Coordinates of N, CA and C in Angstrom, one line a residue:
M211 N 201.8 190.0 80.0 CA 202.6 189.0 80.6 C 204.2 189.2 80.7
S212 N 204.7 189.0 81.8 CA 206.2 189.6 81.8 C 207.1 188.5 81.6
G213 N 208.2 188.9 81.0 CA 209.3 187.8 80.7 C 210.1 187.4 82.0
P214 N 211.1 186.7 81.9 CA 211.9 186.0 82.9 C 212.3 187.4 83.8
N215 N 212.8 188.6 83.2 CA 213.3 189.8 84.0 C 212.4 190.8 84.2
G216 N 211.1 190.5 84.2 CA 210.1 191.4 84.4 C 209.8 192.3 83.1
D217 N 210.3 191.9 81.9 CA 210.2 192.6 80.7 C 208.6 192.4 80.4
L218 N 208.0 193.5 80.1 CA 206.7 193.4 79.6 C 206.4 193.0 78.1
G219 N 207.4 193.4 77.2 CA 207.3 193.1 75.9 C 208.3 192.3 75.4
M220 N 208.4 191.3 75.9 CA 209.5 190.0 75.3 C 209.0 189.5 74.1
P221 N 210.0 189.6 73.0 CA 209.8 189.2 71.8 C 209.8 187.6 71.9
V222 N 208.9 187.1 71.1 CA 208.7 185.5 71.0 C 209.0 185.2 69.5
E223 N 210.1 184.1 69.4 CA 210.4 183.8 67.9 C 209.3 182.8 67.5
A224 N 209.0 183.1 66.3 CA 208.0 182.2 65.6 C 208.3 180.8 65.6
G225 N 209.5 180.4 65.4 CA 209.9 179.0 65.4 C 209.7 178.4 67.0
A226 N 210.0 179.1 67.8 CA 209.8 178.6 69.3 C 208.3 178.2 69.6
E227 N 207.4 179.1 69.1 CA 205.9 179.1 69.6 C 205.5 177.8 69.0
G228 N 205.9 177.2 67.6 CA 205.6 176.2 67.1 C 205.9 175.1 67.7
E229 N 207.3 175.1 68.3 CA 207.7 174.0 69.0 C 207.3 173.7 70.3
D230 N 206.7 174.9 71.0 CA 205.9 174.6 72.1 C 204.7 174.1 71.8
D231 N 204.0 174.3 70.8 CA 202.5 173.8 70.4 C 202.7 172.1 70.3
G232 N 203.8 171.7 69.4 CA 204.3 170.4 69.1 C 204.3 169.6 70.5
F233 N 205.3 170.4 71.3 CA 205.6 169.5 72.7 C 204.3 169.6 73.5
E234 N 203.4 170.7 73.4 CA 202.3 170.7 74.4 C 201.5 169.5 73.7
E235 N 201.3 169.1 72.4 CA 200.5 168.1 71.9 C 201.0 166.7 72.4
A236 N 202.3 166.6 72.3 CA 203.1 165.4 72.6 C 202.7 165.2 74.0
E237 N 202.7 166.1 74.8 CA 202.5 166.1 76.4 C 201.0 165.8 76.6
Y238 N 200.3 166.1 75.8 CA 198.8 166.1 76.3 C 198.5 164.6 75.7
A239 N 198.9 164.3 74.7 CA 198.8 162.9 74.1 C 199.4 161.7 75.2
A240 N 200.7 162.1 75.9 CA 201.1 161.3 76.9 C 200.5 161.3 78.0
I241 N 199.6 162.2 78.5 CA 198.9 162.4 79.5 C 197.7 161.7 79.1
N242 N 197.1 161.8 78.1 CA 195.8 161.2 77.8 C 196.1 159.6 77.8
S243 N 197.4 159.1 77.5 CA 197.5 157.7 77.2 C 197.4 157.4 78.6
M244 N 198.3 158.2 79.7 CA 198.3 157.7 81.2 C 196.9 157.5 81.6
L245 N 196.1 158.5 81.3 CA 194.6 158.6 82.0 C 193.9 157.6 81.5
D246 N 194.1 157.0 80.3 CA 193.4 156.0 79.7 C 194.0 154.7 80.4
Q247 N 195.3 154.5 80.9 CA 195.7 153.3 81.5 C 195.1 153.4 83.0
I248 N 195.3 154.3 83.4 CA 194.5 154.7 84.9 C 193.2 154.4 84.8
N249 N 192.5 154.7 84.0 CA 191.0 154.4 83.7 C 190.7 152.9 83.7
S250 N 191.8 152.3 83.0 CA 191.5 150.8 82.6 C 191.5 150.0 84.0
C251 N 192.9 150.5 84.6 CA 193.2 150.0 86.0 C 192.0 150.1 86.9
L252 N 191.4 151.0 87.0 CA 190.2 151.4 88.0 C 189.0 150.6 87.5
D253 N 188.8 150.5 86.2 CA 187.7 149.8 85.7 C 187.9 148.3 86.2
H254 N 189.3 147.9 86.1 CA 189.6 146.5 86.5 C 189.4 146.2 87.9
L255 N 189.9 147.2 88.8 CA 189.7 147.2 90.4 C 188.2 147.3 90.8
E256 N 187.5 148.0 89.9 CA 186.0 148.2 90.4 C 185.3 146.7 90.0
E257 N 185.6 146.1 88.8 CA 185.1 144.7 88.6 C 185.5 143.7 89.7
K258 N 186.9 143.8 90.3 CA 187.3 142.7 91.2 C 186.5 143.1 92.4
N259 N 186.6 144.5 92.7 CA 185.5 144.9 93.8 C 184.2 144.5 94.0
D260 N 183.4 144.5 92.8 CA 182.2 144.1 92.7 C 182.1 142.5 92.8
H261 N 182.9 141.7 92.3 CA 183.0 140.2 92.6 C 183.3 140.1 93.9
L262 N 184.2 140.5 94.5 CA 184.5 140.4 95.8 C 183.1 140.4 96.9
H263 N 182.7 141.7 96.5 CA 181.5 141.9 97.3 C 180.3 140.9 97.0
A264 N 180.2 140.5 95.9 CA 179.1 139.2 95.6 C 179.5 138.2 96.4
R265 N 180.8 137.7 96.4 CA 181.2 136.5 97.1 C 181.2 136.7 98.6
L266 N 181.5 138.0 99.2 CA 181.2 138.0 100.6 C 179.8 138.2 101.0
Q267 N 179.0 138.7 100.3 CA 177.6 138.5 100.4 C 177.1 137.2 100.6
E268 N 177.5 136.1 99.5 CA 177.2 134.8 99.6 C 177.9 134.1 100.8
L269 N 179.0 134.5 101.2 CA 179.7 133.8 102.4 C 178.8 134.3 103.8
L270 N 178.5 135.6 103.7 CA 177.8 136.0 104.7 C 176.2 135.3 104.9
E271 N 175.6 135.0 103.9 CA 174.5 134.4 103.8 C 174.7 132.7 104.4
S272 N 175.5 132.3 103.7 CA 175.9 130.9 104.2 C 176.3 130.7 105.6
N273 N 177.0 131.7 106.0 CA 177.4 131.6 107.5 C 176.2 132.1 108.4
R274 N 175.2 132.8 107.9 CA 174.0 132.9 108.6 C 172.9 131.6 108.6
Q275 N 173.0 130.7 107.5 CA 172.3 129.7 107.3 C 172.9 128.6 108.4
T276 N 174.4 128.5 108.2 CA 174.9 127.5 109.0 C 174.8 128.0 110.6
R277 N 174.6 129.2 111.0 CA 174.4 129.4 112.4 C 173.3 129.3 112.6
L278 N 172.2 129.5 111.9 CA 170.7 129.0 112.2 C 170.6 127.5 112.5
E279 N 171.2 126.7 111.4 CA 171.2 125.4 111.9 C 171.7 124.9 112.8
F280 N 172.8 125.4 113.2 CA 173.5 125.1 114.4 C 172.7 125.3 115.5
Q281 N 172.0 126.5 115.7 CA 171.3 126.9 116.7 C 170.1 126.0 116.9
Q282 N 169.6 125.5 115.8 CA 168.4 124.6 115.9 C 168.9 123.3 116.4
Q283 N 170.1 122.9 115.8 CA 170.5 121.5 116.6 C 170.7 121.6 118.0
L284 N 171.2 122.7 118.4 CA 171.5 123.0 119.9 C 170.3 122.9 120.6
G285 N 169.3 123.5 120.1 CA 167.9 123.6 120.8 C 167.4 122.3 120.6
E286 N 167.5 121.4 120.0 CA 167.1 120.0 119.7 C 167.8 119.0 120.6
A287 N 169.1 119.1 120.8 CA 170.3 118.3 121.4 C 170.0 118.0 122.7
P288 N 169.7 119.0 123.7 CA 169.3 118.7 125.1 C 168.2 117.6 125.3
S289 N 167.0 117.7 124.4 CA 166.0 116.7 124.4 C 166.3 115.4 124.0
D290 N 167.3 115.3 122.9 CA 167.8 114.1 122.4 C 168.7 113.3 123.3
A291 N 169.5 114.0 123.9 CA 170.6 113.7 124.5 C 170.5 113.3 126.3
S292 N 169.3 113.0 126.5 CA 169.0 112.7 128.0 C 169.6 111.5 128.4
P293 N 170.5 111.4 129.5 CA 170.9 109.9 129.9 C 170.0 109.0 130.4

C-alpha cells in the first residue's frame, strides 16, 4: 500500500495505529446505533402501514356493501315510486 506521496514503505507509528482502532470502534458503535434507530423507525412505519392497509381494506369492504345496498334500493325504487 502506498503512502500519500506514493512511498511504498511508509512507517506507521505504534500509537497512531492504536488510536485508529479506537476511533474505528467508536465510529462502528455510532453507526450501529444509527442503524438501530433506523431499524426501529422502519419497524414503526411498517406497523403503521399494516394498520392503514387493514383500515383501508375495511373501508373498501364497507363501500362495496353500501354500493350494493344502494343499487338494490335503486332497483326496487321505480316499482315503489309509481305515480
